[in-house]
Coordinates of C-alpha atoms in Angstrom, one line a residue:
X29 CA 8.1 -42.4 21.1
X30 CA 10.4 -40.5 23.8
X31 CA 11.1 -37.2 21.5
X32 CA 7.0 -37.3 20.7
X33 CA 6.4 -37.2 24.8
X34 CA 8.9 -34.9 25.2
X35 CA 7.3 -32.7 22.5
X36 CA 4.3 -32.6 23.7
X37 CA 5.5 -31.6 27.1
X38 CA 8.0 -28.8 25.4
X39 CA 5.6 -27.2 23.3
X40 CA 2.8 -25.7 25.9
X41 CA 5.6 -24.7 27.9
X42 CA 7.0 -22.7 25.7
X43 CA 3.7 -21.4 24.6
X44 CA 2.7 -20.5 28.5
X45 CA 6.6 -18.8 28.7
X46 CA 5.4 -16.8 25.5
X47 CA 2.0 -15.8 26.6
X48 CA 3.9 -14.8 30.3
X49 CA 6.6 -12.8 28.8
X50 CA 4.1 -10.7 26.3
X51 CA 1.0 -9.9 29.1
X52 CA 2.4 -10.4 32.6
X53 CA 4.7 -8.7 34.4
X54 CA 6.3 -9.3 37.1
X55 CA 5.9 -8.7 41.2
X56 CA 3.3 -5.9 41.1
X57 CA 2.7 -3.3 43.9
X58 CA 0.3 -0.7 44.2
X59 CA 2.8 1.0 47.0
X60 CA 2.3 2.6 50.0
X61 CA 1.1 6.5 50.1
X62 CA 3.8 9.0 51.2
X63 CA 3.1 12.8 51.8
X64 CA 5.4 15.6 52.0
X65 CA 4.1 19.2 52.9
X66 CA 5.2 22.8 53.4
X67 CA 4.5 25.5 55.1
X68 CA 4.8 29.2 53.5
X69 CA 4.4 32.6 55.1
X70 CA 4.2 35.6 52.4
X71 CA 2.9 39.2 52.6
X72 CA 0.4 40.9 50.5
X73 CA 0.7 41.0 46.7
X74 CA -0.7 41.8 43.9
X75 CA 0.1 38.3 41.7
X76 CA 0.0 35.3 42.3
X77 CA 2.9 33.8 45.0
X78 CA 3.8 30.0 43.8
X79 CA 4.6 27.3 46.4
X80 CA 6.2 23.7 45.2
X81 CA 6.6 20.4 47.4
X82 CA 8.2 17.6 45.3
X83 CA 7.7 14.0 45.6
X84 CA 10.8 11.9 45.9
X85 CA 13.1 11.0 43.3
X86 CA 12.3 6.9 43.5
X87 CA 8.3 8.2 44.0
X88 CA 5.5 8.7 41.3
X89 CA 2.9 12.0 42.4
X90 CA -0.7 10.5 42.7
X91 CA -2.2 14.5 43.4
X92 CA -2.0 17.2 45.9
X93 CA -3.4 20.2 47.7
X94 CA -3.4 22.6 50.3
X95 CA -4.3 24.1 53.9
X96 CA -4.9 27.3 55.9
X97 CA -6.3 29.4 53.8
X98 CA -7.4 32.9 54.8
X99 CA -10.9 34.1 53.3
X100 CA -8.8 37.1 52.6
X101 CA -6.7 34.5 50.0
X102 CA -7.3 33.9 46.8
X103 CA -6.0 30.6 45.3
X104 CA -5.9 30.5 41.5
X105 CA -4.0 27.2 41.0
X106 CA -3.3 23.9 43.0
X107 CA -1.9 21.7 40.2
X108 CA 1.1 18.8 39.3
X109 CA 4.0 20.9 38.1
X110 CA 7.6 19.8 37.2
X111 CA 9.1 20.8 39.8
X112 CA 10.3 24.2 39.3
X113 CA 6.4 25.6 39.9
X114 CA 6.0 25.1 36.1
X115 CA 2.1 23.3 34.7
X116 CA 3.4 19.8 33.2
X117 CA 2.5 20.0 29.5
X118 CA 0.1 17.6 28.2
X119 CA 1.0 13.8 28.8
X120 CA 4.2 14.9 30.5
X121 CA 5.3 13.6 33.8
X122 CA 4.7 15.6 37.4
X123 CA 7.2 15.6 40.3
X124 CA 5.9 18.4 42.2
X125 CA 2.6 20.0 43.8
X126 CA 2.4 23.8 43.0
X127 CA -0.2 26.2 44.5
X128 CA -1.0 29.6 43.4
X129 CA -2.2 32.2 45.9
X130 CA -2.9 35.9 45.9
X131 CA -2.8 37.7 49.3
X132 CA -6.0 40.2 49.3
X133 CA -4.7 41.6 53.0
X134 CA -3.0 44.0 54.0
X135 CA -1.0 41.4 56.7
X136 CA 1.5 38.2 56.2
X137 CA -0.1 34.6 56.2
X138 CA 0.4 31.4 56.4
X139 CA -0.6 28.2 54.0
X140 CA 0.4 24.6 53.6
X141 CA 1.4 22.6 50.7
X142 CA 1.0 19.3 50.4
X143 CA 2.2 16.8 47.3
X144 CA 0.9 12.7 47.7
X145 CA 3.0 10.2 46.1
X146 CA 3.1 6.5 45.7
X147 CA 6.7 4.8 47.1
X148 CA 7.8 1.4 46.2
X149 CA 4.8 0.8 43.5
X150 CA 5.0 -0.3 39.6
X151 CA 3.2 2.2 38.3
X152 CA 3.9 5.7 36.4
X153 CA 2.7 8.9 36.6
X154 CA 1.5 11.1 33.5
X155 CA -0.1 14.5 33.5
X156 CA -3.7 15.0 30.8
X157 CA -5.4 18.4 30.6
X158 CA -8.1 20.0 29.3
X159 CA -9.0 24.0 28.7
X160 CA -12.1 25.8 28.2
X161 CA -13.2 26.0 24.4
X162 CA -15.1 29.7 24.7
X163 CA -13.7 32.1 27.7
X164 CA -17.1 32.1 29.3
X165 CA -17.7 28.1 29.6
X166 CA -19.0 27.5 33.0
X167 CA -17.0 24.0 33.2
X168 CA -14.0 22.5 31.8
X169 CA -12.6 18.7 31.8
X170 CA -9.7 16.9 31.4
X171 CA -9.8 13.2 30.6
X172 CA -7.1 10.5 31.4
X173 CA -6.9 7.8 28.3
X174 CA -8.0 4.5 28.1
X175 CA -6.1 1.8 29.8
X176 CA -4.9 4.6 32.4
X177 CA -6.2 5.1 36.0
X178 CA -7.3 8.4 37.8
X179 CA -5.5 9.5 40.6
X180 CA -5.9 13.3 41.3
X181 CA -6.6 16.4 39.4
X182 CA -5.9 20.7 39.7
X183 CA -6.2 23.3 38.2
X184 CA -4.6 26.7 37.4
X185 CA -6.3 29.9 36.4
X186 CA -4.9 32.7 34.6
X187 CA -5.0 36.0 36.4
X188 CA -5.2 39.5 35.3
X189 CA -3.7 42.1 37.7
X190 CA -6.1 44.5 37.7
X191 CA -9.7 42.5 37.0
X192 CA -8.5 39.1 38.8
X193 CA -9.4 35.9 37.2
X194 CA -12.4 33.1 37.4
X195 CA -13.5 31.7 40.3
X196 CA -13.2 28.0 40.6
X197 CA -16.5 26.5 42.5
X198 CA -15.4 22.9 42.4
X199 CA -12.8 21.2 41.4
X200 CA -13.7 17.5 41.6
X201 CA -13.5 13.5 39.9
X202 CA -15.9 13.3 36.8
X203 CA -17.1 9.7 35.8
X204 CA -14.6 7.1 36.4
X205 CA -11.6 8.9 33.9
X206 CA -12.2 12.7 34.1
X207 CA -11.7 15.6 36.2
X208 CA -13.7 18.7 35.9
X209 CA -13.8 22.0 36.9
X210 CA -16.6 24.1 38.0
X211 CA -16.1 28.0 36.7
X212 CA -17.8 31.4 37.8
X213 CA -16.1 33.5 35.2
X214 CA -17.0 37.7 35.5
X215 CA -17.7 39.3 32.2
X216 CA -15.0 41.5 32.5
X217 CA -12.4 38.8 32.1
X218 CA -10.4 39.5 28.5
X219 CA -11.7 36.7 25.7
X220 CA -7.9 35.3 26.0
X221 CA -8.9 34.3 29.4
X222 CA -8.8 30.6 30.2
X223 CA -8.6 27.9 33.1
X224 CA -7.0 24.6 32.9
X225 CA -7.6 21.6 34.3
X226 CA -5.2 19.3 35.1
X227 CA -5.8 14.8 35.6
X228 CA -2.8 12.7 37.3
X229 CA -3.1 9.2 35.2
X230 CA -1.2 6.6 36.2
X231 CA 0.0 3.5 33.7
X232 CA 0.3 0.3 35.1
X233 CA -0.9 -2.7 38.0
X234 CA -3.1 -0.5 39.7
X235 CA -7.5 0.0 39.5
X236 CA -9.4 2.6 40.6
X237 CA -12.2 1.7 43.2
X238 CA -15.0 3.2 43.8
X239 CA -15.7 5.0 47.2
X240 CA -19.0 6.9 48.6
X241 CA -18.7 10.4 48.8
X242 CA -19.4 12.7 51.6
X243 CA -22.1 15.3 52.1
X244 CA -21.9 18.6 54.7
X245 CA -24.1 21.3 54.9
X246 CA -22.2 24.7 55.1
X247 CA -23.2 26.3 58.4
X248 CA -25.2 30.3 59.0
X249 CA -24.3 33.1 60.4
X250 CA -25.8 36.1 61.2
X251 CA -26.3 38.2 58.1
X252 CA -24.7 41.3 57.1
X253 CA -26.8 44.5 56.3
X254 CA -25.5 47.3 54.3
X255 CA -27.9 50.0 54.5
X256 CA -28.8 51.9 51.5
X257 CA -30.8 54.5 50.3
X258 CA -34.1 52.3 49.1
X259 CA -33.6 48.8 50.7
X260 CA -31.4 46.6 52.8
X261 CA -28.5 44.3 51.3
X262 CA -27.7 41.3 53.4
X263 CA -25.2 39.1 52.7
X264 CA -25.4 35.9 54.3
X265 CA -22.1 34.0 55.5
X266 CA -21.4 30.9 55.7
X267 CA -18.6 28.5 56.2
X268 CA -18.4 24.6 57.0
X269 CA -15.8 21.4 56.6
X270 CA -16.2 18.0 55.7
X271 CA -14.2 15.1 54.7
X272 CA -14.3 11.2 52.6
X273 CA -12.0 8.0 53.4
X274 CA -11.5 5.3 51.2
X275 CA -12.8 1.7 51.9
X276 CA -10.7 -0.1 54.5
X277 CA -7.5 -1.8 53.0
X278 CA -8.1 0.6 50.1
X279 CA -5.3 3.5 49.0
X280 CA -6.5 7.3 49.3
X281 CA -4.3 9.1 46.2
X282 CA -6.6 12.2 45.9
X283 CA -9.8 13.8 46.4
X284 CA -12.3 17.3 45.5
X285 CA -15.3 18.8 46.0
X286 CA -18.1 20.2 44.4
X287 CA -21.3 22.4 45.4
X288 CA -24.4 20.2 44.7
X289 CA -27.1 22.5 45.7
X290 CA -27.9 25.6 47.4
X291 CA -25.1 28.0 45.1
X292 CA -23.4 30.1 44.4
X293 CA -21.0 31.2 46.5
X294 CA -19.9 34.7 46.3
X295 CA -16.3 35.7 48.2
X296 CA -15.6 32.0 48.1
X297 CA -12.2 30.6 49.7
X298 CA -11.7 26.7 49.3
X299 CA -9.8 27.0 52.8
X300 CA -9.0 23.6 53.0
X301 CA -8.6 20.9 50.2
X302 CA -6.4 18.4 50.7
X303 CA -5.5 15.1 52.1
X304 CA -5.8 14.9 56.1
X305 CA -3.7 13.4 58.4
X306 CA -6.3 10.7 59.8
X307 CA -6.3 9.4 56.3
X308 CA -9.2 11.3 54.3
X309 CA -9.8 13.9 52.0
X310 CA -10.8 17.3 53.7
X311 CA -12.4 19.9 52.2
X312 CA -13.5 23.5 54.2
X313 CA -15.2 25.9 52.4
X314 CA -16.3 29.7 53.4
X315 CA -18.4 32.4 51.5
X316 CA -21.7 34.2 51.3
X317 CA -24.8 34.0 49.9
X318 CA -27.2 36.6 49.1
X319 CA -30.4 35.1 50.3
X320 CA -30.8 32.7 53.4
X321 CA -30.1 29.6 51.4
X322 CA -28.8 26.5 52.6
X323 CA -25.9 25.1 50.5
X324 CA -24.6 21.6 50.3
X325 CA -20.9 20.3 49.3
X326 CA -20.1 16.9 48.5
X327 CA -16.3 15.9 49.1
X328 CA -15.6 12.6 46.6
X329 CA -12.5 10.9 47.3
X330 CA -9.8 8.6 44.7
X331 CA -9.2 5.5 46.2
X332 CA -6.8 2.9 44.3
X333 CA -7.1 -1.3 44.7
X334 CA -4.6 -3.8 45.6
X335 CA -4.8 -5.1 42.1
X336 CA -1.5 -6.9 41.1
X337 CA -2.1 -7.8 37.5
X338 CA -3.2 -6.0 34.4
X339 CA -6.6 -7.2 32.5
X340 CA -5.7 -5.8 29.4
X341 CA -2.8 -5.8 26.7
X342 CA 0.3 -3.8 27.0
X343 CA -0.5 -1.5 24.0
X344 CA -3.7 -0.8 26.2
X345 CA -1.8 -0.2 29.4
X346 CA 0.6 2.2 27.8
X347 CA -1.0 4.6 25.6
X348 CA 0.9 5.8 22.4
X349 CA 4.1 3.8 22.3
X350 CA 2.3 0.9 24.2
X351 CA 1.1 -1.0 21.1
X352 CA 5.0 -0.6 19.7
X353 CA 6.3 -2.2 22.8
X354 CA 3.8 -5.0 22.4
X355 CA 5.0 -5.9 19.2
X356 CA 8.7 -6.3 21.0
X357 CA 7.3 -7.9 23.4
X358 CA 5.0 -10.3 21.8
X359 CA 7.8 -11.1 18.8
X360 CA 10.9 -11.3 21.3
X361 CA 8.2 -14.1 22.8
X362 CA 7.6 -15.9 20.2
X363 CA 11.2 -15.8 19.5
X364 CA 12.3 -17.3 23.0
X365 CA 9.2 -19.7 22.6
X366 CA 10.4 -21.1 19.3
X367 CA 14.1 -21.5 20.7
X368 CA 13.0 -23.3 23.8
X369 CA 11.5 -25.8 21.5
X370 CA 14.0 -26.7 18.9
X371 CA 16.4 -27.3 22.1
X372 CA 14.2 -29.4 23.9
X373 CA 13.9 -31.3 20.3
X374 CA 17.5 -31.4 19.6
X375 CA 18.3 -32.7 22.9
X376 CA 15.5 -35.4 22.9
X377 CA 16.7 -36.9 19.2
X378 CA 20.6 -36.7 20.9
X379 CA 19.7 -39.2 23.8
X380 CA 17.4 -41.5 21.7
X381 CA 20.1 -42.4 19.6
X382 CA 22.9 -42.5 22.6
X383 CA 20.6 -44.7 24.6
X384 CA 21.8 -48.7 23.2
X385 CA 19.6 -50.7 25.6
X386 CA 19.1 -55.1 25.2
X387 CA 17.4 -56.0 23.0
X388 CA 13.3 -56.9 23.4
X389 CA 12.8 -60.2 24.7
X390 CA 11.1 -62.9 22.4
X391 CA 11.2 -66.2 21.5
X392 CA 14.0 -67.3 18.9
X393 CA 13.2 -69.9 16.3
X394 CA 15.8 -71.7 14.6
X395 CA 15.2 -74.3 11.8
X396 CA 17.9 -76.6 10.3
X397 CA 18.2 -79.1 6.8
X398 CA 20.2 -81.7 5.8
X399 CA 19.3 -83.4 2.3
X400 CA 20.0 -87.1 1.8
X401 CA 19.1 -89.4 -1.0
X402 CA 17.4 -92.5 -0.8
X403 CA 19.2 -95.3 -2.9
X404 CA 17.4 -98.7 -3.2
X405 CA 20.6 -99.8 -5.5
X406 CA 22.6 -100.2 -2.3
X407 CA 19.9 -102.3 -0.5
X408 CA 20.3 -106.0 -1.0
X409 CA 19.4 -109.2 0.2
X410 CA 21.9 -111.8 1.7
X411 CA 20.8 -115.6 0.8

């Protein structure tokens, strides 16, 4: 009756130390957000002049961006790179921030480099993209994988010496997995031309969370005439800033923007689009417009939870070689399981026999006989 108790406590034990082993892990951390930045001075050019910040060795890159841009700069890429300036190939792993920038003027300027990165959390960081599938596609996306989480997203344009390259409008989060970039592309461009986008996933404890955008209205001025022979041309400028926090407790990792009405934009400079040092996502943007139009940008921020355990299966978790590892992981389980059982049997039959206790009490009959023999022979009567 003792190894039967003592089996029936074993065995959902070992299936609980099964089930922990194959789904759970252990002490999960989203981390704490960490950013580095540069600051570059360069004269004019004709090609594009690359800037890198890396993250840390012990960090994972969540996104990036950049600051002080001159309308007179053209940026052409802000994207995860691996260090050396150079795109991270599809699924590979980022460690650095690179921006692209061409210098229009004639004088030397200034722009800032930032890279954000996740210290002390459990999750890593892998790199999807997407390109255009005609030249002249107006948008392109790049999708992270089920069982990953969005953090951030760039993109980088290629650029053609003499004709330039396309104009990126927007470069924001689509749906809850994608990032997508929004493309004025001259028809001058070569058909080899193309634009990239880039989507930071991470793999592991963490869970997007979903955070309301912000809206600003790009500001007037006064409009410029160029008089010509038969009419007028005015060109109207206009220039304005905005930026979008994550909900309190929440982690910012990344952010874009996006014109929702009121476009396009012609001489467009994203002068500012990256993480701010109050906590938000800042966007500034500065261009013209060829009628007195008002135009509207929404900044939409990527905000992470404090989520500490996954919902889903390993395999799901880690894309590809995930399902593989769950098999290890669920047999190397089952393995330990069945072990931890057979000991706790083994040892349960090993003190049931060593164990010689008194015997039960009772009551203890005991019946005895004696036979005899009744002889009337021997019985006689004295006269």
């Amino acid at each position: 009756m003792r190894t039967v108790a003592l089996l029936g406590i074993a065995l959902p034990l070992a299936v609980l130390a099964a089930s922990v082993l194959v789904v759970s892990p252990a002490r999960a951390e989203v981390g704490r957000v960490s950013v580095h930045a540069g600051t570059a001075e360069f004269g004019p050019g004709a090609v594009p002049q690359q800037f890198t910040v890396a993250c840390a060795p012990d960090e994972q890159l969540v996104s990036g961006g950049y600051a002080g841009v001159d309308p007179q700069l053209r940026i052409v890429a802000s994207h995860p790179s691996d260090g050396q300036g150079n795109p991270v190939a599809d699924r590979g792993a980022p460690r650095a921030w690179t921006v692209g920038v061409v210098n229009t003027a004639q004088a030397v300027r200034t722009l800032r480099v930032s890279v954000t990165c996740l210290a002390g959390g459990d999750s890593t960081a892998g790199v999807y993209v997407g390109t255009q599938s005609e030249p002249s596609d107006p948008s392109v996306e790049a999708v992270c994988p089920r069982g990953t989480v969005r953090t951030g997203g760039g993109y980088w344009a290629v650029w053609y010496a003499r004709l330039g390259a396309a104009r990126v409008d927007g470069s924001h989060p689509a749906g809850t997995q994608g990032w997508a970039l929004d493309l004025t592309v001259p028809a001058n461009l070569p058909a080899r031309s193309s634009v990239t986008a880039h989507v930071v996933c991470h793999t592991g404890p963490v869970a997007a969370v979903a955070a309301e955008p912000a809206e600003f209205d790009l500001q007037q001025a006064s409009p410029v005439c160029a008089v010509g022979a038969a009419a007028n041309v005015c060109a109207v400028p206009q220039s304005g800033s905005g930026a979008a926090r994550c909900p309190g407790g929440m982690v910012l990792t990344g952010g874009g923007y996006r014109i929702v009405s009121g476009g396009p934009l012609t001489g467009q400079a994203a002068v500012v689009d990256g993480p701010a040092s109050a906590g938000g996502w800042t966007v500034s943007l500065t261009g013209t417009t060829a009628q007195d139009t008002r135009v509207r940008v929404r900044v939409e921020p990527v905000c992470l939870g404090n989520v500490f355990r996954p919902s889903e299966s390993v395999s799901d978790l880690l894309p590809d070689g995930g399902a593989r590892l769950n098999k290890a992981l669920a047999l190397a389980g089952g393995l330990l399981g069945l072990l931890l059982l057979i000991l706790l049997a083994v040892l349960a039959l090993r003190r049931s026999r060593n164990r010689s206790g008194p015997p039960a009490p009772g009551i203890e009959v005991v019946v005895r006989t004696a036979r005899f023999r009744y002889r009337d022979d021997a019985y006689r009567e004295d006269r």
